[in-house]
Coordinates of C-alpha atoms in Angstrom, one line a residue:
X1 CA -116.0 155.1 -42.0
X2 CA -118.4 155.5 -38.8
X3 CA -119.7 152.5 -37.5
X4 CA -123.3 151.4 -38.1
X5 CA -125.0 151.5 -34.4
X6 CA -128.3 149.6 -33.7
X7 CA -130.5 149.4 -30.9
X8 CA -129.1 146.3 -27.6
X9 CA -130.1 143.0 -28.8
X10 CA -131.1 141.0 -25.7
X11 CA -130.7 137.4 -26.7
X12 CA -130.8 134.9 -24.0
X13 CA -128.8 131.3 -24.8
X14 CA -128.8 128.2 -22.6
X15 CA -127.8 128.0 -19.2
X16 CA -125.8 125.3 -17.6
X17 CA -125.8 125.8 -13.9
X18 CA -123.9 123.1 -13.1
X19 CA -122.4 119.9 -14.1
X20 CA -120.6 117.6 -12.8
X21 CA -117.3 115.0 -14.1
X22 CA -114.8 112.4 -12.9
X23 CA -111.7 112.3 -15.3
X24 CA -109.0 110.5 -13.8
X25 CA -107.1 109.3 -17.0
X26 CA -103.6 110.7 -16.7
X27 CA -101.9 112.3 -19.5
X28 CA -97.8 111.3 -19.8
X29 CA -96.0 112.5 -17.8
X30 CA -93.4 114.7 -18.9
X31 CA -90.4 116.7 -17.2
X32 CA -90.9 119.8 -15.9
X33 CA -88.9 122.4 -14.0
X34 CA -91.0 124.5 -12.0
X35 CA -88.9 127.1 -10.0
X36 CA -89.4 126.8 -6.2
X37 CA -92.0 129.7 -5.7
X38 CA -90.8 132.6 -3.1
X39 CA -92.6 132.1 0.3
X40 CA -94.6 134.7 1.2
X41 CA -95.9 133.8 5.1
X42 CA -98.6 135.7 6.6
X43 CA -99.3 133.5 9.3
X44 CA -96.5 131.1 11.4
X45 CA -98.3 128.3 13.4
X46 CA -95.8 126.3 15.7
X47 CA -96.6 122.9 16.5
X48 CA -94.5 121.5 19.7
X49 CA -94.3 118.2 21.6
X50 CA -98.1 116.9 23.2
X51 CA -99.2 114.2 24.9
X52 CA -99.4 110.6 23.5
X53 CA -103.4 110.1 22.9
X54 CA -104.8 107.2 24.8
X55 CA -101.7 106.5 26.7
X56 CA -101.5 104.9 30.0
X57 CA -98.3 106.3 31.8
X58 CA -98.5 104.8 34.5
X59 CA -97.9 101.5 32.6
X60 CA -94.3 100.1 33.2
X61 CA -94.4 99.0 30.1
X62 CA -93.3 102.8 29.0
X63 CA -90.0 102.1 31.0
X64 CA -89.0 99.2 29.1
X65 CA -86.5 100.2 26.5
X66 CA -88.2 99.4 22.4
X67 CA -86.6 99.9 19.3
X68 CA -89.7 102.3 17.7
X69 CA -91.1 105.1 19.6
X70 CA -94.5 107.2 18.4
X71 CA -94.5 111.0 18.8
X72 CA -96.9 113.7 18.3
X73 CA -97.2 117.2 18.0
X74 CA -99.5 119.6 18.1
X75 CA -100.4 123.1 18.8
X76 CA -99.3 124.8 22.0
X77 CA -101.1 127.8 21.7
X78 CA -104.2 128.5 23.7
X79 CA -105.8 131.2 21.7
X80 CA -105.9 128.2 18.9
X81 CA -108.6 126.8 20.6
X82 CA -111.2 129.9 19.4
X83 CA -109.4 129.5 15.7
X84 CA -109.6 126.7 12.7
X85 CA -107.9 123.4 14.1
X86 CA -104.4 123.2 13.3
X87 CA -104.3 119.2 13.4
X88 CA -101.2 117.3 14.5
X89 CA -98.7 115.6 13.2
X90 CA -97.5 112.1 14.2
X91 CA -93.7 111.0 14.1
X92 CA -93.1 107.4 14.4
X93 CA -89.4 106.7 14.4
X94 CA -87.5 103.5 14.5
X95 CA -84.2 103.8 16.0
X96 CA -81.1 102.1 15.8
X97 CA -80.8 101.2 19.1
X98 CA -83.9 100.4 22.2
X99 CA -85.7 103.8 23.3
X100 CA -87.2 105.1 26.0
X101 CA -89.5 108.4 25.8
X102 CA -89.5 109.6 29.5
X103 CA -92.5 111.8 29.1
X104 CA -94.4 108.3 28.9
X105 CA -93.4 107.6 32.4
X106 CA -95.8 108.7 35.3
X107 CA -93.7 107.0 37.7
X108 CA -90.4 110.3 37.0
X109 CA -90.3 113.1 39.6
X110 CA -87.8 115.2 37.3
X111 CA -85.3 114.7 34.7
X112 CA -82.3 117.2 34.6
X113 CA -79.6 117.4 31.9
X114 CA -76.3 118.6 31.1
X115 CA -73.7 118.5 28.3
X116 CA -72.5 114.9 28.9
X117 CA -75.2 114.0 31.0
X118 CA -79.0 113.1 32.4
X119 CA -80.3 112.6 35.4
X120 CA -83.5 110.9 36.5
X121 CA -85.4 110.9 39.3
X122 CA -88.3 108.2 40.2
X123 CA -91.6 109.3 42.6
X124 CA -90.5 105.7 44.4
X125 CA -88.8 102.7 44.7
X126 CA -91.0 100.0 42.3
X127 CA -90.3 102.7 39.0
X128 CA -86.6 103.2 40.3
X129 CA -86.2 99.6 40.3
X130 CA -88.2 98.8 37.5
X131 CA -85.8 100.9 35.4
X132 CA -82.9 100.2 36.5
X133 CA -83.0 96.7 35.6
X134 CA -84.3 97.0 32.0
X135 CA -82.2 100.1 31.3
X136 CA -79.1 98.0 32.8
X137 CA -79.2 95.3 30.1
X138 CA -78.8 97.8 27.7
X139 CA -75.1 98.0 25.9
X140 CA -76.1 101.3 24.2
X141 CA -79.5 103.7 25.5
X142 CA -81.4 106.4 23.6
X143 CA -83.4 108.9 25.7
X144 CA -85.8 111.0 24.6
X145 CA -86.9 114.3 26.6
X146 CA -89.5 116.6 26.5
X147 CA -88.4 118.3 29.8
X148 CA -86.4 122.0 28.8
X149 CA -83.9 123.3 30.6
X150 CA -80.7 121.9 29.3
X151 CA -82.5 118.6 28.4
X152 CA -84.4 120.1 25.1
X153 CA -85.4 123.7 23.6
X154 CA -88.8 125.1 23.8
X155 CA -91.3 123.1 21.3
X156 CA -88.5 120.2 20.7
X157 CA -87.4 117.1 22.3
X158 CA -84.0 116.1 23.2
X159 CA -82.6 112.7 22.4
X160 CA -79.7 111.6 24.1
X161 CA -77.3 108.4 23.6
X162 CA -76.4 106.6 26.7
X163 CA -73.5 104.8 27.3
X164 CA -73.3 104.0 30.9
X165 CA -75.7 104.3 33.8
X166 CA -75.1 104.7 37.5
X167 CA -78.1 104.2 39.7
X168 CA -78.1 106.2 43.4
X169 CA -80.6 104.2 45.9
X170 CA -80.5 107.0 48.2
X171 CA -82.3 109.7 46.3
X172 CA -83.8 106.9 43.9
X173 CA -82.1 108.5 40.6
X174 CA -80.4 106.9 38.1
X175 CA -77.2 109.1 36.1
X176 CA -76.6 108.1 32.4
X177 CA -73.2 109.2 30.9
X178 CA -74.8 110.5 27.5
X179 CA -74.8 113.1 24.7
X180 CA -76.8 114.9 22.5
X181 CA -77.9 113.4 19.3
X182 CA -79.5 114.8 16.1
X183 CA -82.2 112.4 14.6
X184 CA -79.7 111.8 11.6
X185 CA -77.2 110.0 14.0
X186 CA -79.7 107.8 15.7
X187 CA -82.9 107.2 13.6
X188 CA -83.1 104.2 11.0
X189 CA -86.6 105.2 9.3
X190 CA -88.8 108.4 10.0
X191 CA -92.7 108.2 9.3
X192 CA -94.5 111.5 9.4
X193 CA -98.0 111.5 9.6
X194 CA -100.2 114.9 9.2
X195 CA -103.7 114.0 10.7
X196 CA -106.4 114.6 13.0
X197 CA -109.4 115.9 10.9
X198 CA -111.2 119.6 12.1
X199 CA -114.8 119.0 13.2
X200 CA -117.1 118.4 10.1
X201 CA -114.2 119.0 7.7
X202 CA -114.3 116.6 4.2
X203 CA -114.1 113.5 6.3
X204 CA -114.0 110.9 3.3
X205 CA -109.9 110.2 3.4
X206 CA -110.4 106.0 3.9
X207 CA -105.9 106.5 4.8
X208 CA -104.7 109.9 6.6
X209 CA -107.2 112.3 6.8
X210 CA -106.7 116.0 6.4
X211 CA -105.3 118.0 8.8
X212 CA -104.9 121.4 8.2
X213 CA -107.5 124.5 7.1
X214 CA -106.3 127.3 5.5
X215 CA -108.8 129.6 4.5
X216 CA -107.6 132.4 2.0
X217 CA -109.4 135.5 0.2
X218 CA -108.1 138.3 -2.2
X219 CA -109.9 141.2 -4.1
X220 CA -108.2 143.5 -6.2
X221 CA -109.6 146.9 -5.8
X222 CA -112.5 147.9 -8.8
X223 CA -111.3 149.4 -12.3
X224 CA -107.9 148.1 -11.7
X225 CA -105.5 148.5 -15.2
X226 CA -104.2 145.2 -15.6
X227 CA -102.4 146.0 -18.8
X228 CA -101.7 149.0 -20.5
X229 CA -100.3 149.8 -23.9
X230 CA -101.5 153.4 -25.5
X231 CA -102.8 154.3 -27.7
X232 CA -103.5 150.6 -28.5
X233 CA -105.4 148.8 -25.5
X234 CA -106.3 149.3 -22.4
X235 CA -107.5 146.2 -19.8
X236 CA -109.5 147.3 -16.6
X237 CA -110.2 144.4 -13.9
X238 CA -114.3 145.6 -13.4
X239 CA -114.4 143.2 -10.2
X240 CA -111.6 140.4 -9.5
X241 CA -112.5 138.3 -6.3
X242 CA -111.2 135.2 -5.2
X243 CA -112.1 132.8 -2.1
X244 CA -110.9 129.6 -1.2
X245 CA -110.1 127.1 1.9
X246 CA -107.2 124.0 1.4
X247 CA -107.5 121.1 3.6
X248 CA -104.6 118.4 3.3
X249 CA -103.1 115.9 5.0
X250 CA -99.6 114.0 3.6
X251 CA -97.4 110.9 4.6
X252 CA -93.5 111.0 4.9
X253 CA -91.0 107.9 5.2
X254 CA -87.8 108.1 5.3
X255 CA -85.1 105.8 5.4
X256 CA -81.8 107.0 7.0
X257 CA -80.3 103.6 6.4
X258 CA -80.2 103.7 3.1
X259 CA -80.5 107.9 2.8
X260 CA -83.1 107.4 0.8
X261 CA -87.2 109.2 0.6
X262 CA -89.0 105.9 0.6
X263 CA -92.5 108.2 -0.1
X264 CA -94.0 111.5 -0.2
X265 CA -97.7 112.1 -0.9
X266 CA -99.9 115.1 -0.1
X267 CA -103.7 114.4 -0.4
X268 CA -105.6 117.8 -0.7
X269 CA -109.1 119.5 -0.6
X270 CA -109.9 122.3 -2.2
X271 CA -112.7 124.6 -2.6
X272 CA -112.8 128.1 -4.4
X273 CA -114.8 130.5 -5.6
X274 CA -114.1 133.1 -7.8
X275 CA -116.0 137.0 -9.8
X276 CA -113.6 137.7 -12.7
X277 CA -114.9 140.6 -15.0
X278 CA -112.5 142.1 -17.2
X279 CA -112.9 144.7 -20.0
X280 CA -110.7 145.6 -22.7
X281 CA -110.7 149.0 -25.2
X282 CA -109.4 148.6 -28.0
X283 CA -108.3 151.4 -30.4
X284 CA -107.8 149.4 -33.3
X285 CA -107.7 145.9 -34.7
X286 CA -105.1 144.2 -32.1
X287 CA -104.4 141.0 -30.9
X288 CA -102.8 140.4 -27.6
X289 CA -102.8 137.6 -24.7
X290 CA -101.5 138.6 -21.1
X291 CA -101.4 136.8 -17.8
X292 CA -101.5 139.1 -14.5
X293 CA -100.4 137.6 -11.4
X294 CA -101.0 140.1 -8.5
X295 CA -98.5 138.3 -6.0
X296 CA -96.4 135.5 -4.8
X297 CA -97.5 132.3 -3.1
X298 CA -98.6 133.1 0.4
X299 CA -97.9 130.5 2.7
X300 CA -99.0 129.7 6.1
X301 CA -96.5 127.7 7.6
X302 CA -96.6 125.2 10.2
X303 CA -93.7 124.9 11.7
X304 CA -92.1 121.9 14.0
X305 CA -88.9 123.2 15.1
X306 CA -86.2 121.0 14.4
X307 CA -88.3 118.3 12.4
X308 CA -90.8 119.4 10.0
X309 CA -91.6 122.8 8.4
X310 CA -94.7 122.6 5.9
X311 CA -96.3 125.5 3.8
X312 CA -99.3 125.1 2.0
X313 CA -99.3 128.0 -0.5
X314 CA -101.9 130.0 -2.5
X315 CA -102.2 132.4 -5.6
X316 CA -104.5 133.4 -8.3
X317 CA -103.8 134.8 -11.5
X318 CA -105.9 136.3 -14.0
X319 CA -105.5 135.7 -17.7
X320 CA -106.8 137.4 -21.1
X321 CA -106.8 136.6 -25.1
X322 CA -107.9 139.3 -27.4
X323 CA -108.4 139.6 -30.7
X324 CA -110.1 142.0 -33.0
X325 CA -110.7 142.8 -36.6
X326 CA -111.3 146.9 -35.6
X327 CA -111.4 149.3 -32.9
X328 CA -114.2 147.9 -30.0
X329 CA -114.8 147.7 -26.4
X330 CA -115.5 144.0 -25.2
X331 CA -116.1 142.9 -21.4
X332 CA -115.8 139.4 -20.7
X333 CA -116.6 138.1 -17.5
X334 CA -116.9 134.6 -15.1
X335 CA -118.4 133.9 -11.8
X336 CA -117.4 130.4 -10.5
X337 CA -117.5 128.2 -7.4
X338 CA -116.0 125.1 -6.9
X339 CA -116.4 123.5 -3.2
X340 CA -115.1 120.2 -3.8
X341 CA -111.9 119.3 -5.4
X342 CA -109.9 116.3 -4.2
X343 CA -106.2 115.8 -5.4
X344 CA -104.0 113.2 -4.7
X345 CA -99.7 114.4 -5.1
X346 CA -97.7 111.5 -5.2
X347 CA -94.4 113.5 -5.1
X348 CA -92.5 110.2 -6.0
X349 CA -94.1 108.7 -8.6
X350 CA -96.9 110.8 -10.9
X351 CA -98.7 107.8 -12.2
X352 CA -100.1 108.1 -8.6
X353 CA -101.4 111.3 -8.9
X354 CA -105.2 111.7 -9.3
X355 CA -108.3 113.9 -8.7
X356 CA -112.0 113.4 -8.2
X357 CA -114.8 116.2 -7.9
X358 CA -113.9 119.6 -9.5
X359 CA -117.7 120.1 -10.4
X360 CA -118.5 123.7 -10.8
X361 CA -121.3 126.4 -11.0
X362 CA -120.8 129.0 -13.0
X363 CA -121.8 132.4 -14.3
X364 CA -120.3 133.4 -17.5
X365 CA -121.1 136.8 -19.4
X366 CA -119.8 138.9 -22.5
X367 CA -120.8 141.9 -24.5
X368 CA -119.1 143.6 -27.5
X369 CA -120.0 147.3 -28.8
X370 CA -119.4 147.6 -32.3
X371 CA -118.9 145.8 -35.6
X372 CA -116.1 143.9 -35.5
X373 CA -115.3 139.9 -35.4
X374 CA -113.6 139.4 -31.5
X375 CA -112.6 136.5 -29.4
X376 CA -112.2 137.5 -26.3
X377 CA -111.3 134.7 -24.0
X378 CA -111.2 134.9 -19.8
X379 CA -110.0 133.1 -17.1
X380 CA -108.6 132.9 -13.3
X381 CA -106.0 130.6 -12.5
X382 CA -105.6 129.3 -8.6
X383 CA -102.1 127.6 -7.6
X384 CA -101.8 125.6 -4.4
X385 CA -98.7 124.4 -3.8
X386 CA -97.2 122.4 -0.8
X387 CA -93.6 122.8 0.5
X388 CA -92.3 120.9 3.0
X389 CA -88.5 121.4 4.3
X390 CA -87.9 117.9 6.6
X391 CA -84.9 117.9 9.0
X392 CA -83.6 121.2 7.9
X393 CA -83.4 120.5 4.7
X394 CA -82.3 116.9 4.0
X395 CA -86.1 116.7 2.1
X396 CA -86.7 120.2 0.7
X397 CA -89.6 119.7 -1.9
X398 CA -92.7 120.9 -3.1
X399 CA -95.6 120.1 -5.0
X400 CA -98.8 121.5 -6.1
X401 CA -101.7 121.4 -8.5
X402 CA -103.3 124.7 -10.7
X403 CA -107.0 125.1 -11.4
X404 CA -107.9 127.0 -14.6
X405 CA -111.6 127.7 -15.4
X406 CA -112.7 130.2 -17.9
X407 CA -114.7 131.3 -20.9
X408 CA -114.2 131.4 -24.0
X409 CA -116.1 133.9 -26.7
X410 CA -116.2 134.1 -30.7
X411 CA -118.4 136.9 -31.9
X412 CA -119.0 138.3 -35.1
X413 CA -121.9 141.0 -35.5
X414 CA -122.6 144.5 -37.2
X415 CA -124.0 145.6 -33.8
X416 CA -123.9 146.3 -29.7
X417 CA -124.2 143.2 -28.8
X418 CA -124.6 141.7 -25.1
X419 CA -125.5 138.2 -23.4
X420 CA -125.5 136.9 -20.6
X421 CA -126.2 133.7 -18.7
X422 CA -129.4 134.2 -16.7
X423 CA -129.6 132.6 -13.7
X424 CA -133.1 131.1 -13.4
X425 CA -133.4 130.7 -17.6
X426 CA -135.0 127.3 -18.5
X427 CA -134.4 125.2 -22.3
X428 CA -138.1 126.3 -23.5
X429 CA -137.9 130.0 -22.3
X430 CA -134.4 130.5 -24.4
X431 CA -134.4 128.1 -27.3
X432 CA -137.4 130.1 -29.5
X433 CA -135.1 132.9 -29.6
X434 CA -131.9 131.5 -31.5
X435 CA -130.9 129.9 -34.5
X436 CA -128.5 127.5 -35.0
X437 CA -125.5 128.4 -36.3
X438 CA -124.9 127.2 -40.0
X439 CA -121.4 127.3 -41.8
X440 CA -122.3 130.9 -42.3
X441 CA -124.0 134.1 -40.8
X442 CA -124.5 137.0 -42.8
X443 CA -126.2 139.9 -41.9
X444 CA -126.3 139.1 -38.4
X445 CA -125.2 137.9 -35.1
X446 CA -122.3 135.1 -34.4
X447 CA -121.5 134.0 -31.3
X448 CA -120.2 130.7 -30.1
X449 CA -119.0 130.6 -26.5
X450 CA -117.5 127.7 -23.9
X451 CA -116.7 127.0 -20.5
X452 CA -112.9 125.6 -20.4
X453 CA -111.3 123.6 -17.6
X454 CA -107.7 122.3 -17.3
X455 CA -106.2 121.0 -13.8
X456 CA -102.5 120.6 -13.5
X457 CA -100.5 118.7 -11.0
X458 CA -96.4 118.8 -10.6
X459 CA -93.7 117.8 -8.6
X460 CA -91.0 120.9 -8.5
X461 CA -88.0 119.8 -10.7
X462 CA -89.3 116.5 -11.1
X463 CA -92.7 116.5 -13.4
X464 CA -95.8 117.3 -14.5
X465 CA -98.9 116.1 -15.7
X466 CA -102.5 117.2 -17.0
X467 CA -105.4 115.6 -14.3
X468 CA -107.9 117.2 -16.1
X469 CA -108.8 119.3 -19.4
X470 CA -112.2 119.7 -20.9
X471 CA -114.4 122.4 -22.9
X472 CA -118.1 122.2 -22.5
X473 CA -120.3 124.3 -25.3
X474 CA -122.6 126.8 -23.7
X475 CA -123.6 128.2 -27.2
X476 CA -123.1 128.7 -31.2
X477 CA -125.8 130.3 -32.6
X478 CA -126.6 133.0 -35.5
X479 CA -129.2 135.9 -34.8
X480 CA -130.1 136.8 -38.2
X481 CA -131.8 140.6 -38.8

């Protein structure tokens, strides 16, 4: 039977521009097993031993063997300083025996190492003696380099265990019978600390504030076929664009004594935006729901040889539900921007785990050409997750949080049928148009349509849980003829 055509209906509804919500009441959490996503890295930042900020060296206090020593990292790279800050990251170890970090020490000429040994050498006679006789009441030593040659690899440190020491007045040096040591041998607790915030970035963290910026964009290329199944349907991605930038920053403690994570938390920013129009041509009634996910998690890691490696990951997906009574072509499409997201990850414990902000503009449209009773529902998924590999491996974990937003449409009409949120649209300019929807709609127009939002959080292999979930009507009307 051929289809009854009539002439575009413009029918405005009402616009929400925005609007804003706090939901922080945690759903149970339940077990999960999330596989460890593949790590895609398109960039590789290396973060190597810096200076101690604020740190007198020429104090003799820094000569004094302690039992905690504070070490920081940061980037060695000089083109870095015309890029996004890469922050630092803040190792504060407690050891089981006194310590002495020799890059502290203005008062060294040179420190030279080999396999069962290290050698330093004092600018004069007050740091040689000064040394000598608080490294001399020590039964055991640990040293800590940050010298190269045989002392420590490029961007690491060395620590060494001492067992004796021989001082040599003559050339003011002192020799110290020692050997290498991993951190596993000779480190009771490890804090890590990501922080040191870029210039004007989300500074609101009242703990650690966030340290890394990773800005991240995709587009897939117009009229892309996201789904294929002749004669049946066809689904064409019109425009797919996504944009987004992750600030986080994340505590690590570690307790070798008892071989045991103490705590893990990741505290993360994030703001995207994304243009999601999809079409779909159907060739007959069919119902069908597909999820296209373009590509991996891309990482950029941040690497601290030997100690830390972290990867904050990104990846957006789109997804589509059809459903329709007869052959139609129906486009459904979102723009959305969301600038300020805040997610706490407590990797340990998930009753921790909360959000704030998430508030959103959007855009949402839809259009259907021919009688037929549709839903066609549309959203883009983003994933961030954050992997972090401590100590080659002894921590390998990740954790992340998904953002869905989307749109979902109901129509039922006997004609072309179009509408679309306008931008500047007010209540009184729209509402003289439309009639409420009763229980029925005969002989005309149907069309009920909301914005959706869930936001998920996990722990890989540990849990899961729902931050947020809400559906906000945008309209349910009848346009009678």
């Amino acid at each position: 039977m051929a289809r009854k055509q009539w002439s575009p209906l413009k029918v405005a509804a009402l616009q929400i521009l925005s609007f804003s919500f706090v939901h922080q009441a945690l759903a149970q959490s339940c077990a999960a097993n999330y596989p460890p996503s593949v790590p895609v890295a398109s960039d590789t930042a290396t973060l190597g031993p810096v200076p101690a900020p604020n740190l007198d060296t020429s104090d003799p206090v820094h000569m004094i063997p302690a039992s905690k020593a504070s070490l920081y990292y940061g980037s060695l790279d000089p083109e870095r300083s015309h890029k996004a800050a890469l922050g630092s990251v803040n190792m504060n170890l407690e050891l089981n025996h006194d310590t002495v970090v020799l890059e502290y020490i203005d008062a060294i000429e040179s420190v030279k190492c080999t396999n069962a040994s290290v050698i330093v050498a004092f600018k004069n006679a007050t740091g040689f003696e000064t040394a000598l006789q608080s490294w001399s009441l020590e039964k055991n030593l640990i040293l800590i380099t940050n010298h190269l040659g045989n002392c420590d690899t490029e961007f690491e440190r060395g620590f060494f265990k001492v067992d004796k020491i021989a001082p040599n007045q003559s050339n003011l040096s002192i020799s110290c019978k020692a050997t290498k040591q991993p951190i596993t041998k000779i480190a009771e607790t490890c804090e890590l600390a990501f922080s040191s915030v870029p210039a004007g970035k989300l500074g609101k963290r009242l703990t650690l504030n966030p340290s890394y910026s990773i800005p991240f964009s995709k587009s897939l290329a117009n009229n892309t076929v996201l789904l294929s199944e002749p004669p049946y349907l066809t689904v064409t991605a019109d425009e797919a664009a996504f944009s987004s930038e992750i600030t986080f920053s994340g505590y690590l403690y570690f307790d070798f004594w008892a071989f045991k994570l103490r705590e893990l938390y990741f505290d993360i920013d994030a703001g995207f935006s994304a243009d999601v129009a999809l079409s779909a041509h159907l060739a007959a009634a069919y119902d069908k729901s597909f999820t296209y996910n373009p590509s991996d998690l891309t990482y950029t890691l941040v690497n601290i040889p030997g100690i830390v490696q972290l990867g904050p990951g990104v990846a957006f997906g789109l997804e589509m539900d059809l459903s329709a009574s007869a052959a139609v072509d129906v486009v459904a499409g979102l723009s959305i921007a969301m600038p300020n997201g805040n997610v706490h990850l407590d990797l340990l414990n998930a009753a921790n785990t909360a959000t704030t902000g998430w508030t959103p503009t959007y855009h949402p449209h839809a259009n259907i050409s021919a009688q037929a009773n549709v839903q066609a529902n549309a959203s883009a998924t983003v994933t961030v997750e954050m992997a972090l590999s401590f100590l080659g491996g002894l921590v390998d974990l990740s954790s992340g949080l998904t953002a869905k937003p989307g749109i979902a449409n109901t129509f039922s009409l006997d004609a072309h049928f179009d509408t679309e949120l306008p931008k500047n649209a007010t209540a009184k300019e729209i509402t003289k148009d439309l009639h409420k929807r009763g229980p029925s709609c005969d002989d005309g127009v149907s069309l009920k349509s909301d914005f959706t939002f869930s936001l998920d959080a996990f722990a890989t292999r540990s849990w899961s849980t729902t931050l947020v979930k809400t559906g906000i009507p945008l309209w349910d009307f009848c346009y009678q003829f």
